[in-house]
CSV table of C-alpha atoms in Angstrom, one decimal:
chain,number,residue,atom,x,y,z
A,1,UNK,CA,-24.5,-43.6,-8.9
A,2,UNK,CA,-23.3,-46.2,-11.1
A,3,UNK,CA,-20.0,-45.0,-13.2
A,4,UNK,CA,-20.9,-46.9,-16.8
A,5,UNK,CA,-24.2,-45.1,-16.4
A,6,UNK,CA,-22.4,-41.8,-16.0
A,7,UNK,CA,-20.0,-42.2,-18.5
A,8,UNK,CA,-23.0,-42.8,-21.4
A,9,UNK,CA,-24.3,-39.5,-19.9
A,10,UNK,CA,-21.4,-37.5,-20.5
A,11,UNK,CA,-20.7,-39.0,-23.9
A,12,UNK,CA,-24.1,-38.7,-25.2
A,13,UNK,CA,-24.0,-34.5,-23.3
A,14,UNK,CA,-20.7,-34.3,-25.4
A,15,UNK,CA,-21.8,-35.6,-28.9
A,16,UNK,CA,-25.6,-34.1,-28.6
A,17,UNK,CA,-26.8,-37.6,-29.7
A,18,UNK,CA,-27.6,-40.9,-28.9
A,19,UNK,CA,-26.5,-42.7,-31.8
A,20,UNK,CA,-22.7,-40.9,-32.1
A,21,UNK,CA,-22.1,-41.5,-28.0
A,22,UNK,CA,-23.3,-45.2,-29.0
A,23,UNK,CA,-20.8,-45.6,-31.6
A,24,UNK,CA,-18.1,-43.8,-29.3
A,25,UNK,CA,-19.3,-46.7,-26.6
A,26,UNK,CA,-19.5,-50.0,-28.5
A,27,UNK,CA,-22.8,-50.0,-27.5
A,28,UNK,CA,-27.0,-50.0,-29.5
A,29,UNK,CA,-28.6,-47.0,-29.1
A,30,UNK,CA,-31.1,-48.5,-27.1
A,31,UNK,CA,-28.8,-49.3,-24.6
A,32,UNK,CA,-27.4,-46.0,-24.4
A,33,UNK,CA,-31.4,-45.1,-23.9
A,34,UNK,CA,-31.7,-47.5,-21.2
A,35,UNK,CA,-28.9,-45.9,-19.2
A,36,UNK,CA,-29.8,-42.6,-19.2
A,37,UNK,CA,-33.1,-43.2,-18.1
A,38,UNK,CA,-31.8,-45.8,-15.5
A,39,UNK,CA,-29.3,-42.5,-14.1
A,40,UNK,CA,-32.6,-40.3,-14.5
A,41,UNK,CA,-34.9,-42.4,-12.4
A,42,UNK,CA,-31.7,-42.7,-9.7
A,43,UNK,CA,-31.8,-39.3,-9.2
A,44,UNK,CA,-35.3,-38.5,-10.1
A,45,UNK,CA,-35.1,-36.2,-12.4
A,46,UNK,CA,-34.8,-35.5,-15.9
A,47,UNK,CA,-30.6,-34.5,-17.3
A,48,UNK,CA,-31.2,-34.2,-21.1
A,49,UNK,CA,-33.7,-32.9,-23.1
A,50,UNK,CA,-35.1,-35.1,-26.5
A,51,UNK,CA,-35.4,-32.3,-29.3
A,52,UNK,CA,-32.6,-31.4,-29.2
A,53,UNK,CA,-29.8,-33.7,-27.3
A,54,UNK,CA,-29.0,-31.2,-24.6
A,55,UNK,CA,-28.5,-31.2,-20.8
A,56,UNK,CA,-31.1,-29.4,-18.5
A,57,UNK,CA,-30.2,-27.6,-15.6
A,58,UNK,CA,-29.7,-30.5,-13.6
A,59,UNK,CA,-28.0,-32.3,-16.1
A,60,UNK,CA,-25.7,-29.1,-16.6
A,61,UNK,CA,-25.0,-29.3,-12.5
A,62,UNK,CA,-24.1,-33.2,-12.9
A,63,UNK,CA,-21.7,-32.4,-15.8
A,64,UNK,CA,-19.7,-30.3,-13.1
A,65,UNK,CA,-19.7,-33.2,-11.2
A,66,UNK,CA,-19.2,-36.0,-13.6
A,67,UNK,CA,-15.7,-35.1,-15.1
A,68,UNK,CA,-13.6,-35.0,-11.9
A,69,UNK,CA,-15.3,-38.1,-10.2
A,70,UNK,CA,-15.0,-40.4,-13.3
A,71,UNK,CA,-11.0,-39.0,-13.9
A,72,UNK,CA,-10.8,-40.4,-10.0
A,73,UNK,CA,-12.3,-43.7,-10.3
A,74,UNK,CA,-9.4,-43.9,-13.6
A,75,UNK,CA,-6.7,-42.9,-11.2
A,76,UNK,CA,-7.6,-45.2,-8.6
A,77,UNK,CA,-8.1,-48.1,-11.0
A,78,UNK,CA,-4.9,-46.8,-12.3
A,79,UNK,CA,-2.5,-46.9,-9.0
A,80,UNK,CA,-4.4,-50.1,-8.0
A,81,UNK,CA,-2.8,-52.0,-11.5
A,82,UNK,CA,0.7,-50.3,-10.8
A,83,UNK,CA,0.6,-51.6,-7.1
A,84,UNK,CA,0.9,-55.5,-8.5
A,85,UNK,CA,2.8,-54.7,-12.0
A,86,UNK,CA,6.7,-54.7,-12.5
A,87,UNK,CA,8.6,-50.8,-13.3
A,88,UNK,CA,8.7,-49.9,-16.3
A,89,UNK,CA,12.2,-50.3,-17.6
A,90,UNK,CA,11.5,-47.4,-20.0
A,91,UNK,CA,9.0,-44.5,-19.6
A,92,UNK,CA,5.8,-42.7,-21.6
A,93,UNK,CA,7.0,-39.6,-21.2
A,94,UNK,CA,4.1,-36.6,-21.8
A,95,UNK,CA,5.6,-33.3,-21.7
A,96,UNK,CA,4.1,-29.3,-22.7
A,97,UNK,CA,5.8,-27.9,-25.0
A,98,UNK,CA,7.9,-25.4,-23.1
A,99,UNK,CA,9.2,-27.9,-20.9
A,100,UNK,CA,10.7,-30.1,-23.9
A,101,UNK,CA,13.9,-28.9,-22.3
A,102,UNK,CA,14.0,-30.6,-19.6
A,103,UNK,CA,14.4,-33.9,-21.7
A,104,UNK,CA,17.8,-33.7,-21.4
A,105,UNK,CA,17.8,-33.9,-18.0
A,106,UNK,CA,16.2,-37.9,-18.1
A,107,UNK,CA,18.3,-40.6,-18.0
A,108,UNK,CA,18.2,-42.3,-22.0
A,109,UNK,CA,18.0,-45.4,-21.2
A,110,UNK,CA,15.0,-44.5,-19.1
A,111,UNK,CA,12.8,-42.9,-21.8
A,112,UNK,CA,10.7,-44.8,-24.3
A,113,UNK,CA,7.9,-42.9,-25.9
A,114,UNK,CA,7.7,-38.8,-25.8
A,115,UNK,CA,4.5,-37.6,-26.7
A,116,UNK,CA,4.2,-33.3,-26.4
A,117,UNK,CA,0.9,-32.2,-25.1
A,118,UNK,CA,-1.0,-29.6,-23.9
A,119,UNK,CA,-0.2,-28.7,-20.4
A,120,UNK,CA,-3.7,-28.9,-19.1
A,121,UNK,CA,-3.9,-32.7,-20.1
A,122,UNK,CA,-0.8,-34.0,-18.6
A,123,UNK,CA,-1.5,-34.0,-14.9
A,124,UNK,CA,-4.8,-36.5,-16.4
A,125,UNK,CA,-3.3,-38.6,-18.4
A,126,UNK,CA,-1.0,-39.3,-15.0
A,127,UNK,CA,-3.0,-40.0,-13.1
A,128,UNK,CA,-5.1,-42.6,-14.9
A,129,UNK,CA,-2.2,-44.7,-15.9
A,130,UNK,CA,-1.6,-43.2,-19.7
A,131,UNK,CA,1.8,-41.8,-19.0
A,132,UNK,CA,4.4,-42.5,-16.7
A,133,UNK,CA,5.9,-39.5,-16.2
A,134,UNK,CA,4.5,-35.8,-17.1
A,135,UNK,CA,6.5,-32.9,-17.3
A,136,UNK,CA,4.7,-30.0,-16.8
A,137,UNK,CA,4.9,-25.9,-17.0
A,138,UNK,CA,3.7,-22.7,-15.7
A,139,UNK,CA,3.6,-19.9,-13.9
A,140,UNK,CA,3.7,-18.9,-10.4
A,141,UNK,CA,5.6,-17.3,-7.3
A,142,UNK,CA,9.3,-18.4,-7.0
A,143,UNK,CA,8.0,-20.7,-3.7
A,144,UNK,CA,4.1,-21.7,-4.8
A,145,UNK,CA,3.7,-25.0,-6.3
A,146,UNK,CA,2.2,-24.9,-10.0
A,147,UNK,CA,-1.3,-24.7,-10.0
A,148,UNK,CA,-2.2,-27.8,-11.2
A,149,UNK,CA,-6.0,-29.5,-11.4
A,150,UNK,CA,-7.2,-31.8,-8.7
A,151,UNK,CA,-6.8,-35.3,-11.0
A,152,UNK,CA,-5.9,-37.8,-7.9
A,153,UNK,CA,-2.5,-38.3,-5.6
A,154,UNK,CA,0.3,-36.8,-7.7
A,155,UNK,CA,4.1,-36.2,-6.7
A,156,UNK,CA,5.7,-32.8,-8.0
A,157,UNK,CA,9.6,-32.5,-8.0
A,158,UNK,CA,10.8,-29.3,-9.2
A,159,UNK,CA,13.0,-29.7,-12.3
A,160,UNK,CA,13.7,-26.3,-13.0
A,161,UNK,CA,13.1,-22.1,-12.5
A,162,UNK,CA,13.7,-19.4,-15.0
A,163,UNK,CA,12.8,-15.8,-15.8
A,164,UNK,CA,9.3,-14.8,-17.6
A,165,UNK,CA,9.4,-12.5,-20.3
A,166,UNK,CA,7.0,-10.4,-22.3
A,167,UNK,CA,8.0,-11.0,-25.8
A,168,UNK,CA,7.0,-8.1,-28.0
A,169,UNK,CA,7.8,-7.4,-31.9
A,170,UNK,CA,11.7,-6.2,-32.1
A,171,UNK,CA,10.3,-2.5,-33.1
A,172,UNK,CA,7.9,-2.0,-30.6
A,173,UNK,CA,8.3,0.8,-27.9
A,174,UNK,CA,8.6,-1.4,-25.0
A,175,UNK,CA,11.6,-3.3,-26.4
A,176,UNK,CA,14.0,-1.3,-25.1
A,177,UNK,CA,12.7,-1.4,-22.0
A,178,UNK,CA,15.2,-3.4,-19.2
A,179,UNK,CA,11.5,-4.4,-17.4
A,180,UNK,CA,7.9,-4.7,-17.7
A,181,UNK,CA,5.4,-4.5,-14.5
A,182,UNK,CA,2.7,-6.8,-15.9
A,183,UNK,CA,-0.2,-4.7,-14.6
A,184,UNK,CA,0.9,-1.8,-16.7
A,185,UNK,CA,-0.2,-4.1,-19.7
A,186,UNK,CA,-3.2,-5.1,-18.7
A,187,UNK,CA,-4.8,-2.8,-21.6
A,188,UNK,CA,-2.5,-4.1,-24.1
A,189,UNK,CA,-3.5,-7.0,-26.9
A,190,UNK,CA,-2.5,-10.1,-26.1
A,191,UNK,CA,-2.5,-13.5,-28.0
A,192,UNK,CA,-4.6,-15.9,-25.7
A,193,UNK,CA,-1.9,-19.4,-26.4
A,194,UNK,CA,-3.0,-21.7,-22.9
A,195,UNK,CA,-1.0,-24.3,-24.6
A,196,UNK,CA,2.0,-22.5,-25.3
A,197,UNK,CA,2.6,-19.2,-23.1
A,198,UNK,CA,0.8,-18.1,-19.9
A,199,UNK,CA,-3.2,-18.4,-20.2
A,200,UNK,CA,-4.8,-14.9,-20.5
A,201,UNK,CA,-6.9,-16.3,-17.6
A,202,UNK,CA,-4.0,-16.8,-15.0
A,203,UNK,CA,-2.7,-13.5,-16.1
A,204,UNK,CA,-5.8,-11.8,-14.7
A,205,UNK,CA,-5.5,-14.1,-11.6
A,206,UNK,CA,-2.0,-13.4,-10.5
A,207,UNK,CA,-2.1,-9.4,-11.9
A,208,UNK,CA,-5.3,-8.4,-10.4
A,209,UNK,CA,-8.3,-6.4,-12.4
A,210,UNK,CA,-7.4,-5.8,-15.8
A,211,UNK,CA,-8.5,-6.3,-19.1
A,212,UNK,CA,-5.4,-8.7,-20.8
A,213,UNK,CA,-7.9,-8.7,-23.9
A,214,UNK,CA,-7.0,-11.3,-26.3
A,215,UNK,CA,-6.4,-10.0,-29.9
A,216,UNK,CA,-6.3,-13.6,-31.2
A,217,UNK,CA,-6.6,-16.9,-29.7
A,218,UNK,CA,-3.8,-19.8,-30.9
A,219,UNK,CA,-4.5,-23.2,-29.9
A,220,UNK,CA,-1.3,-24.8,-31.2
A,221,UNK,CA,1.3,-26.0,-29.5
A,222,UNK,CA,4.6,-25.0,-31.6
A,223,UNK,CA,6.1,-22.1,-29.7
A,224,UNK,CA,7.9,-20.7,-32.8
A,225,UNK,CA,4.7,-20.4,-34.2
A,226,UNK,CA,3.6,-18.0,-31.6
A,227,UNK,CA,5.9,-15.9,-31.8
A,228,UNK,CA,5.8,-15.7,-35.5
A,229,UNK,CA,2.6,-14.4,-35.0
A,230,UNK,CA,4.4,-12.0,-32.0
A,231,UNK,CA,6.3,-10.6,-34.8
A,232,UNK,CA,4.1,-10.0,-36.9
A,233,UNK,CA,2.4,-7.7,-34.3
A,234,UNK,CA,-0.6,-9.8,-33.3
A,235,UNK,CA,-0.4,-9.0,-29.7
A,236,UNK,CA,1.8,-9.9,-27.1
A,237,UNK,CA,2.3,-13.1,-24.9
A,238,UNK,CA,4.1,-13.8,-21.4
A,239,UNK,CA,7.4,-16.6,-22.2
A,240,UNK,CA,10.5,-17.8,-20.4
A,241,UNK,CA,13.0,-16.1,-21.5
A,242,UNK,CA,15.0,-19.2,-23.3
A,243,UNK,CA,11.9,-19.1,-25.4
A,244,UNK,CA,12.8,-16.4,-26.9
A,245,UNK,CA,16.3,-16.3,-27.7
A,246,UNK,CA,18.2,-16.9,-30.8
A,247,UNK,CA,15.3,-14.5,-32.8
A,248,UNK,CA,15.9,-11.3,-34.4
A,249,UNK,CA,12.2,-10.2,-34.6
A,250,UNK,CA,11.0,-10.7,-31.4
A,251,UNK,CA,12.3,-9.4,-27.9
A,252,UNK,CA,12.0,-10.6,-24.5
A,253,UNK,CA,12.1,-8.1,-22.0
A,254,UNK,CA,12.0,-9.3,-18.3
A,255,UNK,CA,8.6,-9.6,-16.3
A,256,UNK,CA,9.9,-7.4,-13.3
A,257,UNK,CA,6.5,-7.3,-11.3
A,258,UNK,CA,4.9,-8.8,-10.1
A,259,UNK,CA,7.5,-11.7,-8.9
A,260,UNK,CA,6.7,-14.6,-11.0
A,261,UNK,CA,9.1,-17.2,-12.5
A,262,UNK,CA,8.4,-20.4,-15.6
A,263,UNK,CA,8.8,-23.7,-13.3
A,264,UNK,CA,8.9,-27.2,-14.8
A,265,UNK,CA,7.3,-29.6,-12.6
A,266,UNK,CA,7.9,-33.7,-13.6
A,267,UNK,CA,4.3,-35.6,-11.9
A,268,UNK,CA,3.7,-39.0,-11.0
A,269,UNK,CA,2.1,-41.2,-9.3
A,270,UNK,CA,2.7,-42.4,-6.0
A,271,UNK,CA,3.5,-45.8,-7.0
A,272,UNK,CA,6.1,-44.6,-9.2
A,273,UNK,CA,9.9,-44.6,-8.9
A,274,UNK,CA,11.5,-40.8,-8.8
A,275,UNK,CA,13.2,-40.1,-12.0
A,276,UNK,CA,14.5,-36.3,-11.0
């Protein structure tokens, strides 16, 4: 399966349109055309319907497929052009936005650009060459690695552990509470953050059955932000502690059970120098 050919595909499934995934490409709409009908007749059978621009089944099934092979063939282009280049004196730094505070722990004359992004894009953008260095959070049990996705050969090194926290409005009834078992609030409302706090989706994976119904969803990446909106009684969200302190209106009471802890995890390559 040829990987241009596969790459129009996806472009042309993402836009809905032959003429916007050309422009995205550099390339005539007739040779976007051409290459999906060359990837059609290689695997005999049609991937996107005409009226309207929209995968079939099997297209839908090669879409599965397409994201994670093409992010491979990046990182292995990637690590090939790092074997025969020179270090990097100073680093491209990507790091989630509740792991900015880890920055202090990098060496200054080490770090070059800093660009915060959302956690579920760094280990990517690692592995295909666009940052040196990621620095990444989560949650997870106080001796399993982050789950991270499967984007090529990564390093982890831990950089740091600290408590979760639900963080609630400072007059709810829980506030007073010394702990919170998790599972107890799986009926609660919740604001669904994946960039910012714990995803409502790991949540139900760790905790078990429960609801963990999102009240609101907030795609933004400024933690004071969220909990402005925790304040303001929107629903709660799962923090590090440190998150959380130095505000009047919002309270952090300890996750108790089940045993989880915020890690920061900095990723690279193997080809690149440890910086932690």
């Amino acid at each position: 399966m040829d990987p241009h050919l596969l790459r129009t595909f996806v472009a042309v499934a993402r836009h809905g349109s032959f003429s916007a995934a050309a422009r995205e490409l550099g390339y005539t709409q007739s040779a976007v055309s051409q290459h999906i009908a060359a990837l059609e007749s290689d695997l005999g059978t049609a991937l996107l319907g005409r009226r309207p621009v929209a995968p079939t089944e099997a297209g839908e099934r090669l879409l599965e497929h397409a994201g994670p092979l093409l992010l491979r063939l990046d990182a292995a282009r990637a690590d090939i052009a790092r074997l025969g280049a020179a270090p990097s004196a100073r680093l491209t730094v990507g790091v989630s936005p509740l792991a900015t505070g880890a920055l202090d722990r990098l060496p200054a004359d080490r770090t070059g650009l800093i660009r915060v992004l959302d956690r579920a894009a760094i280990p990517a953008a690692v592995s295909s060459g666009e940052l040196d260095l990621g620095l990444v959070d989560g949650m997870t049990g106080p001796s399993d690695p982050l789950p991270l996705p499967e984007t090529g050969p990564l390093t982890a090194t831990v950089v740091e552990e600290s408590p979760l926290c639900v963080a609630l409005p400072a007059g709810h009834p829980l506030a007073r509470r010394t702990g919170l078992c998790l599972p107890d609030l799986a009926d609660a409302l919740w604001i669904d953050a994946p960039g910012t706090a714990v995803p409502l989706d790991r949540l139900r994976a760790v905790c078990g059955p429960g609801a963990y119904r999102a009240r609101l969803r907030y795609e933004g990446t400024d933690v004071q932000g969220l909990l402005a909106l925790v304040a303001a009684g929107r629903g709660l969200a799962t923090l590090p502690g440190a998150a959380v302190a130095g505000r009047d209106d919002v309270v952090g009471v300890p996750v108790v059970a089940p045993r989880l802890v915020h890690r920061v995890e900095a990723l690279r390559t193997g080809a690149g120098s440890p910086v932690f």
